[in-house]
Tab-separated table of C-alpha atoms and ligand atoms in Angstrom:
chain	number	residue	atom	x	y	z
A	1	MET	CA	64.496	-27.480	42.695
A	2	LYS	CA	63.828	-28.737	38.892
A	3	LEU	CA	60.420	-30.451	39.701
A	4	LYS	CA	59.601	-27.299	41.868
A	5	SER	CA	59.543	-24.896	40.067
A	6	LEU	CA	58.221	-26.314	37.152
A	7	LEU	CA	55.347	-27.705	39.576
A	8	PHE	CA	54.835	-23.757	40.353
A	9	ALA	CA	55.204	-22.523	37.187
A	10	LEU	CA	52.288	-24.450	36.692
A	11	SER	CA	50.244	-23.915	39.234
A	12	ALA	CA	50.881	-20.592	38.889
A	13	ALA	CA	49.687	-20.615	35.202
A	14	ALA	CA	46.678	-22.136	35.264
A	15	LEU	CA	46.231	-19.418	38.918
A	16	ILE	CA	46.371	-16.823	35.979
A	17	SER	CA	44.187	-18.964	33.416
A	18	GLY	CA	41.759	-19.619	36.158
A	19	SER	CA	41.470	-16.220	37.012
A	20	ALA	CA	41.123	-15.126	33.424
A	21	PHE	CA	37.993	-17.588	32.890
A	22	ALA	CA	36.749	-15.812	36.092
A	23	GLN	CA	37.211	-12.499	34.126
A	24	THR	CA	35.622	-13.666	30.607
A	25	PRO	CA	33.026	-11.405	29.375
A	26	ILE	CA	29.356	-12.740	28.733
A	27	ILE	CA	29.377	-11.553	24.473
A	28	ILE	CA	26.237	-10.354	23.444
A	29	LYS	CA	26.651	-9.430	19.819
A	30	PHE	CA	23.932	-7.117	18.776
A	31	SER	CA	23.211	-6.505	15.100
A	32	HIS	CA	20.820	-3.742	13.315
A	33	VAL	CA	20.605	-2.702	9.515
A	34	VAL	CA	20.611	0.690	10.764
A	35	ALA	CA	22.189	4.381	11.721
A	36	THR	CA	23.570	4.609	15.016
A	37	ASP	CA	22.087	7.914	13.972
A	38	THR	CA	18.411	6.812	14.722
A	39	PRO	CA	15.955	5.658	16.854
A	40	LYS	CA	16.792	2.353	16.848
A	41	GLY	CA	20.349	3.119	16.705
A	42	LYS	CA	20.552	4.709	19.447
A	43	GLY	CA	18.685	2.182	21.810
A	44	ALA	CA	20.952	-0.350	21.199
A	45	GLU	CA	24.408	2.345	21.999
A	46	ARG	CA	22.061	3.060	25.554
A	47	PHE	CA	21.030	-0.441	26.437
A	48	LYS	CA	24.960	-1.145	25.781
A	49	GLU	CA	26.079	0.980	28.392
A	50	LEU	CA	23.152	0.407	30.495
A	51	ALA	CA	23.252	-3.475	29.848
A	52	GLU	CA	27.449	-3.337	30.881
A	53	LYS	CA	26.332	-0.908	33.726
A	54	ALA	CA	24.180	-3.139	34.966
A	55	THR	CA	26.467	-5.991	34.925
A	56	ASN	CA	29.464	-4.802	36.436
A	57	GLY	CA	30.917	-5.311	33.176
A	58	ARG	CA	29.861	-9.053	33.066
A	59	VAL	CA	27.846	-8.886	29.926
A	60	LYS	CA	29.463	-6.720	27.096
A	61	VAL	CA	27.883	-5.924	24.200
A	62	GLU	CA	28.822	-5.853	21.082
A	63	LEU	CA	26.969	-3.532	18.496
A	64	TYR	CA	27.012	-4.114	15.035
A	65	PRO	CA	25.047	-1.372	13.170
A	66	ASN	CA	24.599	-0.713	9.077
A	67	SER	CA	24.101	-4.227	8.619
A	68	GLN	CA	27.989	-4.606	8.588
A	69	LEU	CA	26.950	-7.977	9.938
A	70	TYR	CA	24.045	-9.062	8.154
A	71	LYS	CA	21.601	-7.982	6.321
A	72	ASP	CA	17.825	-7.645	6.890
A	73	LYS	CA	17.264	-11.914	6.272
A	74	GLU	CA	20.687	-13.213	7.351
A	75	GLU	CA	19.814	-11.494	10.998
A	76	LEU	CA	17.003	-13.524	11.579
A	77	GLU	CA	18.791	-16.583	10.433
A	78	ALA	CA	22.130	-15.768	12.391
A	79	LEU	CA	19.930	-15.458	16.020
A	80	GLN	CA	18.204	-18.456	15.492
A	81	LEU	CA	21.565	-20.224	14.634
A	82	GLY	CA	23.023	-18.559	17.593
A	83	ALA	CA	25.419	-16.507	15.828
A	84	VAL	CA	24.261	-13.489	17.070
A	85	GLN	CA	22.476	-12.505	20.402
A	86	MET	CA	20.100	-9.770	19.899
A	87	LEU	CA	18.403	-7.658	17.191
A	88	ALA	CA	15.657	-5.484	16.481
A	89	PRO	CA	14.295	-5.760	13.453
A	90	SER	CA	10.964	-3.929	12.148
A	91	LEU	CA	7.660	-5.351	12.852
A	92	ALA	CA	7.489	-6.198	8.840
A	93	LYS	CA	10.306	-8.369	9.077
A	94	PHE	CA	8.673	-11.533	11.182
A	95	GLY	CA	6.324	-12.812	8.437
A	96	PRO	CA	9.159	-14.939	6.725
A	97	LEU	CA	9.590	-16.401	9.596
A	98	GLY	CA	5.648	-17.679	9.900
A	99	VAL	CA	4.600	-15.025	12.232
A	100	LYS	CA	2.685	-13.306	10.206
A	101	GLU	CA	0.304	-12.007	12.927
A	102	PHE	CA	3.408	-9.607	13.379
A	103	GLU	CA	2.194	-7.620	9.682
A	104	ALA	CA	-0.979	-5.746	11.938
A	105	PHE	CA	1.500	-3.531	11.922
A	106	ASP	CA	2.190	-2.734	8.870
A	107	LEU	CA	-1.690	-2.267	7.504
A	108	PRO	CA	-2.075	1.881	5.982
A	109	TYR	CA	-3.381	3.944	8.636
A	110	ILE	CA	-4.632	1.303	10.913
A	111	PHE	CA	-3.388	3.125	13.708
A	112	PRO	CA	-4.761	6.428	14.419
A	113	ASP	CA	-2.565	7.481	17.221
A	114	LYS	CA	1.001	6.238	19.183
A	115	ALA	CA	-1.231	5.734	22.305
A	116	VAL	CA	-3.459	2.985	20.379
A	117	LEU	CA	0.229	1.697	19.478
A	118	TYR	CA	1.286	1.530	22.966
A	119	ARG	CA	-1.929	-0.614	24.135
A	120	ILE	CA	-0.558	-3.271	22.279
A	121	THR	CA	2.733	-3.122	22.202
A	122	GLU	CA	2.960	-2.854	26.318
A	123	GLY	CA	-0.368	-4.473	26.950
A	124	PRO	CA	-1.859	-8.491	26.245
A	125	VAL	CA	-1.245	-8.697	22.358
A	126	GLY	CA	2.087	-7.960	21.993
A	127	LYS	CA	3.173	-10.869	24.791
A	128	GLU	CA	0.887	-13.217	22.664
A	129	LEU	CA	3.408	-12.177	19.850
A	130	PHE	CA	6.110	-12.360	21.356
A	131	LYS	CA	5.218	-15.881	22.792
A	132	LYS	CA	4.620	-17.338	19.102
A	133	LEU	CA	8.276	-16.754	18.551
A	134	GLU	CA	9.140	-19.159	21.404
A	135	SER	CA	9.063	-22.022	18.849
A	136	LYS	CA	10.997	-20.079	16.613
A	137	GLY	CA	13.547	-20.389	19.205
A	138	ILE	CA	13.054	-16.288	19.687
A	139	SER	CA	12.720	-14.725	22.644
A	140	GLY	CA	11.159	-11.336	22.402
A	141	LEU	CA	12.051	-8.531	25.379
A	142	ALA	CA	11.102	-5.199	24.408
A	143	TYR	CA	9.495	-2.996	21.520
A	144	TRP	CA	11.474	-0.153	20.199
A	145	ASP	CA	9.315	2.870	18.477
A	146	ASN	CA	10.792	4.963	15.622
A	147	GLY	CA	7.853	6.455	13.767
A	148	PHE	CA	4.869	7.269	10.406
A	149	LYS	CA	6.239	6.626	7.010
A	150	GLN	CA	6.155	8.808	4.273
A	151	MET	CA	6.750	8.111	0.487
A	152	THR	CA	9.295	8.972	-1.697
A	153	ALA	CA	10.160	8.849	-5.189
A	154	ASN	CA	11.569	10.688	-8.408
A	155	LYS	CA	7.966	12.455	-8.767
A	156	PRO	CA	5.656	14.265	-6.765
A	157	LEU	CA	2.873	11.666	-4.979
A	158	HIS	CA	-0.190	13.624	-4.184
A	159	VAL	CA	-3.196	10.979	-4.934
A	160	PRO	CA	-2.703	7.318	-5.414
A	161	ALA	CA	-2.996	7.723	-9.345
A	162	ASP	CA	0.627	8.943	-8.483
A	163	PHE	CA	1.991	4.968	-7.995
A	164	LYS	CA	0.585	4.098	-11.042
A	165	GLY	CA	3.532	1.439	-12.744
A	166	LEU	CA	6.126	2.959	-10.342
A	167	LYS	CA	8.102	0.225	-8.789
A	168	MET	CA	8.910	0.574	-4.762
A	169	ARG	CA	10.567	-0.484	-2.605
A	170	ILE	CA	9.360	-2.680	0.735
A	171	GLN	CA	9.897	-4.687	3.752
A	172	SER	CA	9.142	-8.347	3.166
A	173	SER	CA	6.149	-7.903	4.527
A	174	LYS	CA	2.964	-9.102	2.235
A	175	VAL	CA	0.840	-6.301	4.082
A	176	LEU	CA	3.164	-4.060	2.189
A	177	ASP	CA	2.901	-5.290	-0.684
A	178	ALA	CA	-0.925	-5.505	-0.609
A	179	GLN	CA	-0.720	-1.959	0.078
A	180	MET	CA	1.673	-1.150	-2.745
A	181	ARG	CA	-0.722	-2.698	-5.363
A	182	ALA	CA	-3.574	-0.714	-3.828
A	183	LEU	CA	-1.851	1.873	-4.474
A	184	GLY	CA	-0.582	0.652	-8.314
A	185	ALA	CA	2.000	0.151	-8.208
A	186	ASN	CA	4.843	-2.558	-8.221
A	187	PRO	CA	6.139	-3.911	-4.966
A	188	GLN	CA	9.660	-5.148	-4.339
A	189	VAL	CA	10.893	-6.732	-1.791
A	190	MET	CA	14.841	-5.333	-0.935
A	191	ALA	CA	17.342	-5.641	2.009
A	192	PHE	CA	17.749	-1.567	3.520
A	193	SER	CA	21.242	-1.410	3.087
A	194	GLU	CA	20.869	-2.079	-0.222
A	195	VAL	CA	18.243	0.844	-1.564
A	196	TYR	CA	20.228	3.874	-2.006
A	197	GLN	CA	21.721	2.045	-4.674
A	198	ALA	CA	18.804	0.748	-6.102
A	199	LEU	CA	16.899	4.251	-6.202
A	200	GLN	CA	20.752	5.905	-7.206
A	201	THR	CA	20.814	2.933	-10.778
A	202	GLY	CA	17.081	3.269	-10.914
A	203	VAL	CA	16.164	-0.693	-9.983
A	204	VAL	CA	13.389	0.718	-8.119
A	205	ASN	CA	11.976	4.014	-8.539
A	206	GLY	CA	11.013	4.853	-4.785
A	207	THR	CA	10.537	3.967	-1.581
A	208	GLU	CA	8.740	4.432	1.775
A	209	ASN	CA	10.109	4.789	5.201
A	210	THR	CA	10.342	6.663	8.475
A	211	ASN	CA	11.778	10.172	8.545
A	212	SER	CA	15.464	9.108	10.555
A	213	ASN	CA	15.862	6.266	7.982
A	214	ILE	CA	15.471	8.455	5.137
A	215	PHE	CA	17.833	11.463	6.051
A	216	THR	CA	20.646	8.492	7.385
A	217	GLN	CA	20.388	6.696	4.178
A	218	LYS	CA	20.832	9.758	2.592
A	219	THR	CA	17.686	8.352	0.525
A	220	HIS	CA	16.501	12.234	0.377
A	221	GLU	CA	19.800	12.831	-2.541
A	222	VAL	CA	18.523	10.533	-4.911
A	223	GLN	CA	14.564	11.343	-4.211
A	224	SER	CA	13.144	13.940	-5.671
A	225	HIS	CA	10.126	14.311	-3.783
A	226	LEU	CA	8.728	13.539	-0.778
A	227	THR	CA	5.402	12.936	0.367
A	228	VAL	CA	4.298	13.592	4.341
A	229	SER	CA	1.861	11.342	4.287
A	230	ASP	CA	2.147	9.292	8.049
A	231	HIS	CA	0.423	6.015	5.833
A	232	GLY	CA	2.328	3.765	7.876
A	233	TYR	CA	4.524	2.773	10.816
A	234	ILE	CA	7.622	1.049	11.162
A	235	GLY	CA	8.517	-0.261	15.291
A	236	TYR	CA	10.934	-3.069	16.010
A	237	ALA	CA	10.911	-6.079	18.114
A	238	VAL	CA	13.849	-5.909	20.180
A	239	ILE	CA	14.454	-10.239	20.415
A	240	VAL	CA	17.465	-12.579	21.969
A	241	ASN	CA	18.531	-16.237	21.304
A	242	LYS	CA	16.074	-18.040	23.520
A	243	LYS	CA	18.301	-21.220	24.214
A	244	PHE	CA	21.244	-18.517	25.183
A	245	TRP	CA	18.800	-15.997	27.265
A	246	ASP	CA	17.481	-18.851	28.957
A	247	GLY	CA	20.679	-20.155	29.691
A	248	LEU	CA	22.385	-17.150	31.572
A	249	PRO	CA	22.559	-16.496	35.180
A	250	ALA	CA	19.639	-15.912	36.432
A	251	ASP	CA	20.932	-12.569	38.293
A	252	ILE	CA	22.725	-11.205	35.247
A	253	ARG	CA	19.178	-11.830	33.296
A	254	THR	CA	17.489	-9.686	35.088
A	255	GLN	CA	20.382	-7.445	35.007
A	256	LEU	CA	19.668	-6.935	31.539
A	257	GLU	CA	16.177	-7.149	31.999
A	258	GLY	CA	16.653	-3.885	34.041
A	259	ALA	CA	19.208	-2.331	31.119
A	260	MET	CA	16.229	-3.018	28.572
A	261	LYS	CA	13.515	-1.401	30.070
A	262	ASP	CA	15.514	1.630	31.156
A	263	ALA	CA	16.883	1.662	27.195
A	264	THR	CA	13.175	1.132	25.862
A	265	ARG	CA	11.840	4.102	27.769
A	266	TYR	CA	14.259	5.828	26.780
A	267	THR	CA	14.077	4.494	22.911
A	268	ASN	CA	10.358	5.791	22.802
A	269	ALA	CA	10.811	9.110	24.412
A	270	ILE	CA	13.632	10.238	21.574
A	271	ALA	CA	11.946	8.140	18.516
A	272	GLN	CA	9.332	11.470	17.896
A	273	GLN	CA	12.155	14.368	17.892
A	274	GLU	CA	14.790	12.272	16.650
A	275	ASN	CA	11.984	11.658	13.062
A	276	ASP	CA	11.354	15.526	13.821
A	277	ALA	CA	14.860	16.668	13.338
A	278	ALA	CA	15.659	13.985	10.266
A	279	LEU	CA	12.486	16.292	8.286
A	280	ASP	CA	14.245	18.988	8.531
A	281	GLY	CA	17.810	17.539	7.864
A	282	ILE	CA	15.866	16.950	4.906
A	283	LYS	CA	14.614	19.775	4.107
A	284	LYS	CA	17.934	22.106	4.807
A	285	ALA	CA	19.406	19.452	2.293
A	286	GLY	CA	17.220	20.745	-0.433
A	287	LYS	CA	17.638	17.912	-2.429
A	288	THR	CA	14.047	17.256	-1.861
A	289	THR	CA	10.280	18.701	-2.385
A	290	VAL	CA	8.567	17.952	0.989
A	291	TYR	CA	4.805	17.286	0.308
A	292	ALA	CA	2.156	17.345	2.919
A	293	LEU	CA	-0.719	16.022	1.905
A	294	THR	CA	-3.505	18.174	2.544
A	295	PRO	CA	-6.658	16.306	4.089
A	296	THR	CA	-8.777	15.542	0.573
A	297	GLU	CA	-6.011	13.656	-0.441
A	298	LYS	CA	-5.212	11.811	2.793
A	299	ALA	CA	-8.823	10.847	2.054
A	300	GLU	CA	-8.392	9.875	-1.240
A	301	TRP	CA	-5.406	7.364	-0.441
A	302	ARG	CA	-7.168	5.878	3.037
A	303	LYS	CA	-9.761	4.903	0.642
A	304	ALA	CA	-7.447	3.587	-1.799
A	305	LEU	CA	-5.880	1.880	1.086
A	306	LEU	CA	-9.256	0.673	3.130
A	307	PRO	CA	-9.562	-2.970	1.061
A	308	VAL	CA	-5.501	-3.882	2.108
A	309	ARG	CA	-6.867	-4.906	5.606
A	310	LYS	CA	-9.641	-6.994	4.645
A	311	GLU	CA	-7.153	-8.499	1.662
A	312	MET	CA	-4.724	-9.405	4.628
A	313	GLU	CA	-7.390	-10.175	6.957
A	314	SER	CA	-7.325	-14.291	6.722
A	315	ARG	CA	-3.394	-14.055	6.761
A	316	ILE	CA	-3.076	-11.779	9.893
A	317	GLY	CA	-5.985	-13.116	11.457
A	318	THR	CA	-9.481	-11.671	12.873
A	319	GLU	CA	-8.449	-12.039	16.450
A	320	MET	CA	-5.543	-9.454	15.689
A	321	LEU	CA	-7.209	-7.596	14.073
A	322	LYS	CA	-9.983	-7.598	16.454
A	323	ALA	CA	-7.898	-6.651	19.684
A	324	VAL	CA	-6.724	-3.416	18.250
A	325	ASP	CA	-10.296	-2.363	16.243
A	326	LYS	CA	-10.570	-3.444	20.556
A	327	GLU	CA	-7.543	-0.837	21.640
A	328	THR	CA	-8.460	1.992	19.437
A	329	ALA	CA	-12.355	1.992	20.551
A	330	ALA	CA	-11.528	1.745	24.291
A	331	LEU	CA	-9.391	5.498	23.355
A	332	GLY	CA	-12.502	6.954	21.704
A	333	TYR	CA	-11.810	6.343	18.145
A	334	LYS	CA	-14.344	4.371	15.631
B	1	LMR	C1	13.833	-0.758	6.154
B	1	LMR	O1	14.215	-2.193	6.077
B	1	LMR	O2	12.575	-0.315	5.856
B	1	LMR	C2	13.554	-0.918	8.042
B	1	LMR	O3	13.150	-2.147	8.500
B	1	LMR	C3	14.845	-0.653	8.490
B	1	LMR	C4	14.839	-0.452	10.055
B	1	LMR	O4	15.211	-1.374	10.469
B	1	LMR	O5	13.857	0.451	10.326
């Protein structure tokens, strides 16, 4: 009798743990550095919702915004090690990984508009760039939009001469380094999460970013001037640990790809309005003078920044630059 009840208890325990095992969801840790209330933050939330629904709860997406898990450089290492499964770093952060072609996206005034940009990211060039990540143990899933960058400082920035001697925070891109030097500033690479404090304490004097990042990081509270210059672009590559992704059951991977497609469409649709609303927010906060470059000033910026492309050509690769030129010409731009 005793043996019988022991056997019963054992088989009941096995059943419970067996079913618990069958229901254990696959966890995707998705880490990123920006606030939830941004194009990327909202895109990540939408992906979570769609992915969990599409897989009927077999996948659980855990979001870690605001660098709460890892900072810029660490998060790429964590992805390669498998400590997180998904990231969406800005395209400016792939150089240190050895994939320098991504830095083409950082060239000043390279895209006359977003239509040209989308031809790159959604076309063969975008796919080719993702292929280059494979040898690093990374698979690229999608490109997400943010928007064009503005400059901030504690003084007006109207002409290139205004940048002279300013310490400007940049992302880890050699093109951005060359851009700031071309303007006469001293670039300083710094993790996104450290920018607010660095501006507040004067470790750096200014920075560049999209309005949504400026507003949600409260940069406008520690910068008295913002110049609407639209001189460069910030967008993202949504990437996964390749081994993790390839090891998923095929049906789950397909469902997740569908969720990513829809989340991408959503993110790219809201990006511009998020940035427009953020600029309104910055203006309403009343702590920053917002100034839009005149056409003459913009021409001066372009002139000062033109040599950056030539200087960076051998780093980025002429193939990449030619591809951008081709798409630019295809839309009727010179
Ligand atoms: C930055 O570091 O300024 C941006 O790349 C942050 C982001 O992810 O938008």
